[in-house]
PDB file of C-alpha atoms in Angstrom:
ATOM      1  CA  MET A 300      22.289 -13.203 -57.740  1.00  0.00           C
ATOM      2  CA  PRO A 301      19.479 -15.794 -57.683  1.00  0.00           C
ATOM      3  CA  ALA A 302      16.756 -15.332 -55.109  1.00  0.00           C
ATOM      4  CA  GLY A 303      17.307 -18.677 -53.359  1.00  0.00           C
ATOM      5  CA  ARG A 304      15.001 -20.512 -50.995  1.00  0.00           C
ATOM      6  CA  ASP A 305      13.167 -18.856 -48.126  1.00  0.00           C
ATOM      7  CA  PRO A 306      14.322 -20.989 -45.164  1.00  0.00           C
ATOM      8  CA  SER A 307      11.108 -20.159 -43.304  1.00  0.00           C
ATOM      9  CA  ASP A 308       9.025 -21.786 -46.067  1.00  0.00           C
ATOM     10  CA  PRO A 309       8.548 -25.421 -44.962  1.00  0.00           C
ATOM     11  CA  VAL A 310       7.295 -26.566 -48.378  1.00  0.00           C
ATOM     12  CA  ALA A 311      10.078 -25.104 -50.525  1.00  0.00           C
ATOM     13  CA  ASP A 312      12.371 -27.642 -52.153  1.00  0.00           C
ATOM     14  CA  ILE A 313      15.878 -27.987 -50.753  1.00  0.00           C
ATOM     15  CA  ARG A 314      18.294 -26.975 -53.496  1.00  0.00           C
ATOM     16  CA  VAL A 315      21.358 -29.267 -53.630  1.00  0.00           C
ATOM     17  CA  LEU A 316      24.604 -28.882 -55.551  1.00  0.00           C
ATOM     18  CA  VAL A 317      26.452 -32.213 -55.914  1.00  0.00           C
ATOM     19  CA  VAL A 318      30.265 -32.018 -56.034  1.00  0.00           C
ATOM     20  CA  ASP A 319      32.277 -35.173 -56.747  1.00  0.00           C
ATOM     21  CA  ASP A 320      35.006 -36.006 -59.243  1.00  0.00           C
ATOM     22  CA  HIS A 321      33.517 -39.429 -60.064  1.00  0.00           C
ATOM     23  CA  PRO A 322      30.742 -39.220 -62.703  1.00  0.00           C
ATOM     24  CA  THR A 323      29.206 -42.500 -61.513  1.00  0.00           C
ATOM     25  CA  VAL A 324      28.888 -41.233 -57.942  1.00  0.00           C
ATOM     26  CA  ARG A 325      27.359 -37.951 -59.125  1.00  0.00           C
ATOM     27  CA  ALA A 326      24.870 -39.838 -61.317  1.00  0.00           C
ATOM     28  CA  ALA A 327      23.813 -42.120 -58.458  1.00  0.00           C
ATOM     29  CA  VAL A 328      23.346 -39.203 -56.073  1.00  0.00           C
ATOM     30  CA  LEU A 329      21.446 -37.198 -58.682  1.00  0.00           C
ATOM     31  CA  ASP A 330      19.131 -40.184 -59.289  1.00  0.00           C
ATOM     32  CA  LEU A 331      18.474 -40.435 -55.554  1.00  0.00           C
ATOM     33  CA  LEU A 332      17.752 -36.711 -55.252  1.00  0.00           C
ATOM     34  CA  GLU A 333      15.443 -36.735 -58.278  1.00  0.00           C
ATOM     35  CA  SER A 334      13.387 -39.510 -56.684  1.00  0.00           C
ATOM     36  CA  THR A 335      13.060 -37.662 -53.358  1.00  0.00           C
ATOM     37  CA  ASP A 336      10.185 -35.285 -52.674  1.00  0.00           C
ATOM     38  CA  GLY A 337      11.214 -31.893 -51.387  1.00  0.00           C
ATOM     39  CA  ILE A 338      14.753 -31.991 -52.738  1.00  0.00           C
ATOM     40  CA  VAL A 339      15.937 -30.771 -56.109  1.00  0.00           C
ATOM     41  CA  ALA A 340      19.425 -31.079 -57.605  1.00  0.00           C
ATOM     42  CA  VAL A 341      20.373 -27.677 -59.004  1.00  0.00           C
ATOM     43  CA  GLY A 342      23.730 -28.675 -60.422  1.00  0.00           C
ATOM     44  CA  GLU A 343      26.762 -30.907 -60.384  1.00  0.00           C
ATOM     45  CA  ALA A 344      30.458 -30.127 -60.316  1.00  0.00           C
ATOM     46  CA  SER A 345      33.518 -32.337 -60.714  1.00  0.00           C
ATOM     47  CA  ASP A 346      35.894 -30.379 -58.453  1.00  0.00           C
ATOM     48  CA  GLY A 347      35.988 -27.651 -55.844  1.00  0.00           C
ATOM     49  CA  GLN A 348      36.856 -24.876 -58.251  1.00  0.00           C
ATOM     50  CA  GLU A 349      33.920 -25.693 -60.503  1.00  0.00           C
ATOM     51  CA  ALA A 350      31.691 -25.898 -57.415  1.00  0.00           C
ATOM     52  CA  LEU A 351      32.562 -22.335 -56.386  1.00  0.00           C
ATOM     53  CA  HIS A 352      31.617 -20.948 -59.792  1.00  0.00           C
ATOM     54  CA  LEU A 353      28.445 -23.021 -60.034  1.00  0.00           C
ATOM     55  CA  ALA A 354      27.301 -22.173 -56.501  1.00  0.00           C
ATOM     56  CA  GLU A 355      27.263 -18.512 -57.473  1.00  0.00           C
ATOM     57  CA  ALA A 356      24.949 -19.277 -60.395  1.00  0.00           C
ATOM     58  CA  VAL A 357      22.556 -21.810 -58.830  1.00  0.00           C
ATOM     59  CA  ASP A 358      22.378 -20.576 -55.195  1.00  0.00           C
ATOM     60  CA  PRO A 359      22.162 -23.966 -53.430  1.00  0.00           C
ATOM     61  CA  ASP A 360      20.855 -24.489 -49.914  1.00  0.00           C
ATOM     62  CA  VAL A 361      23.133 -27.512 -49.453  1.00  0.00           C
ATOM     63  CA  VAL A 362      26.405 -28.400 -51.155  1.00  0.00           C
ATOM     64  CA  LEU A 363      27.140 -32.117 -51.023  1.00  0.00           C
ATOM     65  CA  MET A 364      30.946 -32.043 -51.146  1.00  0.00           C
ATOM     66  CA  ASP A 365      33.476 -34.799 -51.766  1.00  0.00           C
ATOM     67  CA  LEU A 366      36.897 -34.236 -50.199  1.00  0.00           C
ATOM     68  CA  THR A 367      39.466 -35.630 -52.610  1.00  0.00           C
ATOM     69  CA  MET A 368      39.173 -33.943 -55.997  1.00  0.00           C
ATOM     70  CA  PRO A 369      41.491 -32.438 -58.616  1.00  0.00           C
ATOM     71  CA  ARG A 370      42.234 -28.707 -58.844  1.00  0.00           C
ATOM     72  CA  MET A 371      40.736 -27.861 -55.429  1.00  0.00           C
ATOM     73  CA  SER A 372      40.003 -30.131 -52.501  1.00  0.00           C
ATOM     74  CA  GLY A 373      36.650 -30.286 -50.790  1.00  0.00           C
ATOM     75  CA  ILE A 374      38.165 -28.776 -47.643  1.00  0.00           C
ATOM     76  CA  GLU A 375      39.469 -25.710 -49.498  1.00  0.00           C
ATOM     77  CA  ALA A 376      36.227 -25.380 -51.467  1.00  0.00           C
ATOM     78  CA  THR A 377      34.255 -25.563 -48.199  1.00  0.00           C
ATOM     79  CA  ARG A 378      36.355 -22.755 -46.682  1.00  0.00           C
ATOM     80  CA  ARG A 379      35.817 -20.579 -49.722  1.00  0.00           C
ATOM     81  CA  LEU A 380      32.100 -21.377 -50.024  1.00  0.00           C
ATOM     82  CA  ASN A 381      31.508 -20.456 -46.391  1.00  0.00           C
ATOM     83  CA  HIS A 382      33.100 -17.089 -47.060  1.00  0.00           C
ATOM     84  CA  ALA A 383      31.465 -16.408 -50.447  1.00  0.00           C
ATOM     85  CA  ARG A 384      28.036 -18.000 -49.845  1.00  0.00           C
ATOM     86  CA  PRO A 385      27.411 -18.185 -46.099  1.00  0.00           C
ATOM     87  CA  GLY A 386      23.791 -19.246 -46.664  1.00  0.00           C
ATOM     88  CA  ALA A 387      24.839 -22.480 -48.361  1.00  0.00           C
ATOM     89  CA  ARG A 388      25.454 -25.332 -45.924  1.00  0.00           C
ATOM     90  CA  VAL A 389      28.207 -27.809 -46.820  1.00  0.00           C
ATOM     91  CA  LEU A 390      27.690 -31.500 -46.130  1.00  0.00           C
ATOM     92  CA  ILE A 391      30.886 -33.501 -46.613  1.00  0.00           C
ATOM     93  CA  PHE A 392      30.246 -36.741 -48.515  1.00  0.00           C
ATOM     94  CA  SER A 393      33.387 -38.836 -48.589  1.00  0.00           C
ATOM     95  CA  ALA A 394      34.905 -42.292 -48.545  1.00  0.00           C
ATOM     96  CA  ALA A 395      37.740 -40.868 -46.422  1.00  0.00           C
ATOM     97  CA  VAL A 396      36.647 -41.444 -42.841  1.00  0.00           C
ATOM     98  CA  GLY A 397      38.583 -40.577 -39.722  1.00  0.00           C
ATOM     99  CA  ARG A 398      39.117 -38.069 -36.953  1.00  0.00           C
ATOM    100  CA  ASP A 399      41.581 -35.953 -38.956  1.00  0.00           C
ATOM    101  CA  VAL A 400      39.147 -35.707 -41.868  1.00  0.00           C
ATOM    102  CA  VAL A 401      36.280 -34.704 -39.584  1.00  0.00           C
ATOM    103  CA  ARG A 402      38.439 -32.167 -37.757  1.00  0.00           C
ATOM    104  CA  ALA A 403      39.509 -30.574 -41.054  1.00  0.00           C
ATOM    105  CA  ALA A 404      35.904 -30.490 -42.284  1.00  0.00           C
ATOM    106  CA  ARG A 405      34.693 -28.825 -39.074  1.00  0.00           C
ATOM    107  CA  GLU A 406      37.502 -26.270 -39.168  1.00  0.00           C
ATOM    108  CA  ALA A 407      36.617 -25.472 -42.793  1.00  0.00           C
ATOM    109  CA  GLY A 408      33.025 -24.770 -41.744  1.00  0.00           C
ATOM    110  CA  ALA A 409      31.193 -27.896 -42.902  1.00  0.00           C
ATOM    111  CA  ALA A 410      27.792 -28.491 -41.303  1.00  0.00           C
ATOM    112  CA  GLY A 411      28.132 -32.254 -41.315  1.00  0.00           C
ATOM    113  CA  PHE A 412      29.706 -35.400 -42.647  1.00  0.00           C
ATOM    114  CA  ILE A 413      28.299 -38.556 -44.182  1.00  0.00           C
ATOM    115  CA  ALA A 414      30.319 -41.486 -45.438  1.00  0.00           C
ATOM    116  CA  LYS A 415      29.916 -42.736 -48.983  1.00  0.00           C
ATOM    117  CA  GLY A 416      28.547 -46.223 -49.323  1.00  0.00           C
ATOM    118  CA  GLY A 417      25.837 -45.817 -46.729  1.00  0.00           C
ATOM    119  CA  ARG A 418      22.094 -45.979 -47.181  1.00  0.00           C
ATOM    120  CA  GLY A 419      20.413 -43.392 -49.371  1.00  0.00           C
ATOM    121  CA  ALA A 420      17.926 -42.661 -46.592  1.00  0.00           C
ATOM    122  CA  ASN A 421      20.801 -41.570 -44.343  1.00  0.00           C
ATOM    123  CA  LEU A 422      22.091 -39.193 -47.011  1.00  0.00           C
ATOM    124  CA  ILE A 423      18.623 -37.676 -47.482  1.00  0.00           C
ATOM    125  CA  ARG A 424      18.215 -37.287 -43.708  1.00  0.00           C
ATOM    126  CA  ALA A 425      21.602 -35.534 -43.473  1.00  0.00           C
ATOM    127  CA  ILE A 426      20.694 -33.159 -46.327  1.00  0.00           C
ATOM    128  CA  ARG A 427      17.417 -32.278 -44.603  1.00  0.00           C
ATOM    129  CA  THR A 428      19.194 -31.807 -41.276  1.00  0.00           C
ATOM    130  CA  VAL A 429      21.830 -29.368 -42.532  1.00  0.00           C
ATOM    131  CA  SER A 430      19.257 -27.546 -44.646  1.00  0.00           C
ATOM    132  CA  ALA A 431      17.262 -26.918 -41.467  1.00  0.00           C
ATOM    133  CA  GLY A 432      20.278 -25.215 -39.903  1.00  0.00           C
ATOM    134  CA  ARG A 433      21.380 -28.112 -37.726  1.00  0.00           C
ATOM    135  CA  CYS A 434      24.580 -30.137 -37.882  1.00  0.00           C
ATOM    136  CA  ALA A 435      24.791 -33.690 -39.197  1.00  0.00           C
ATOM    137  CA  TRP A 436      27.858 -35.301 -37.677  1.00  0.00           C
ATOM    138  CA  PRO A 437      27.960 -39.046 -37.020  1.00  0.00           C
ATOM    139  CA  ALA A 438      27.958 -39.984 -33.340  1.00  0.00           C
ATOM    140  CA  TRP A 439      31.627 -41.044 -33.445  1.00  0.00           C
ATOM    141  CA  ALA A 440      32.593 -37.624 -34.849  1.00  0.00           C
ATOM    142  CA  ARG A 441      30.767 -35.377 -32.392  1.00  0.00           C
ATOM    143  CA  THR A 442      33.664 -35.293 -29.960  1.00  0.00           C
ATOM    144  CA  VAL A 443      36.358 -34.601 -32.539  1.00  0.00           C
TER     145      VAL A 443
END
């Protein structure tokens, strides 16, 4: 098992695994992460099943997880990741927005939610927030 990041080390890079079934989305997110100090992309997966296997190998701090994917949904992958790798924090990254989606993500153990199509700075802020052990839910979703 990889050593992983010491969460008490404020200068260690945040290790992010990007999970999305759209190659263009993954590429855009990876470009953003590569251009951001203090964050490193440690892998990419195209579905939840692949994410589970890859998370074991790369030991991410944050898993940026899409919801709608083939073979295994982001909700199911989040449930399983929280059981298998409780140190990895899942941030849901999805175009599907709504109370039911947020409720399902919370129940699965996600640490936050950010909608696709927003500003890159908001995504980076959410990654930093969940990596620090806090939750990153949009204001409208905090009461769900």
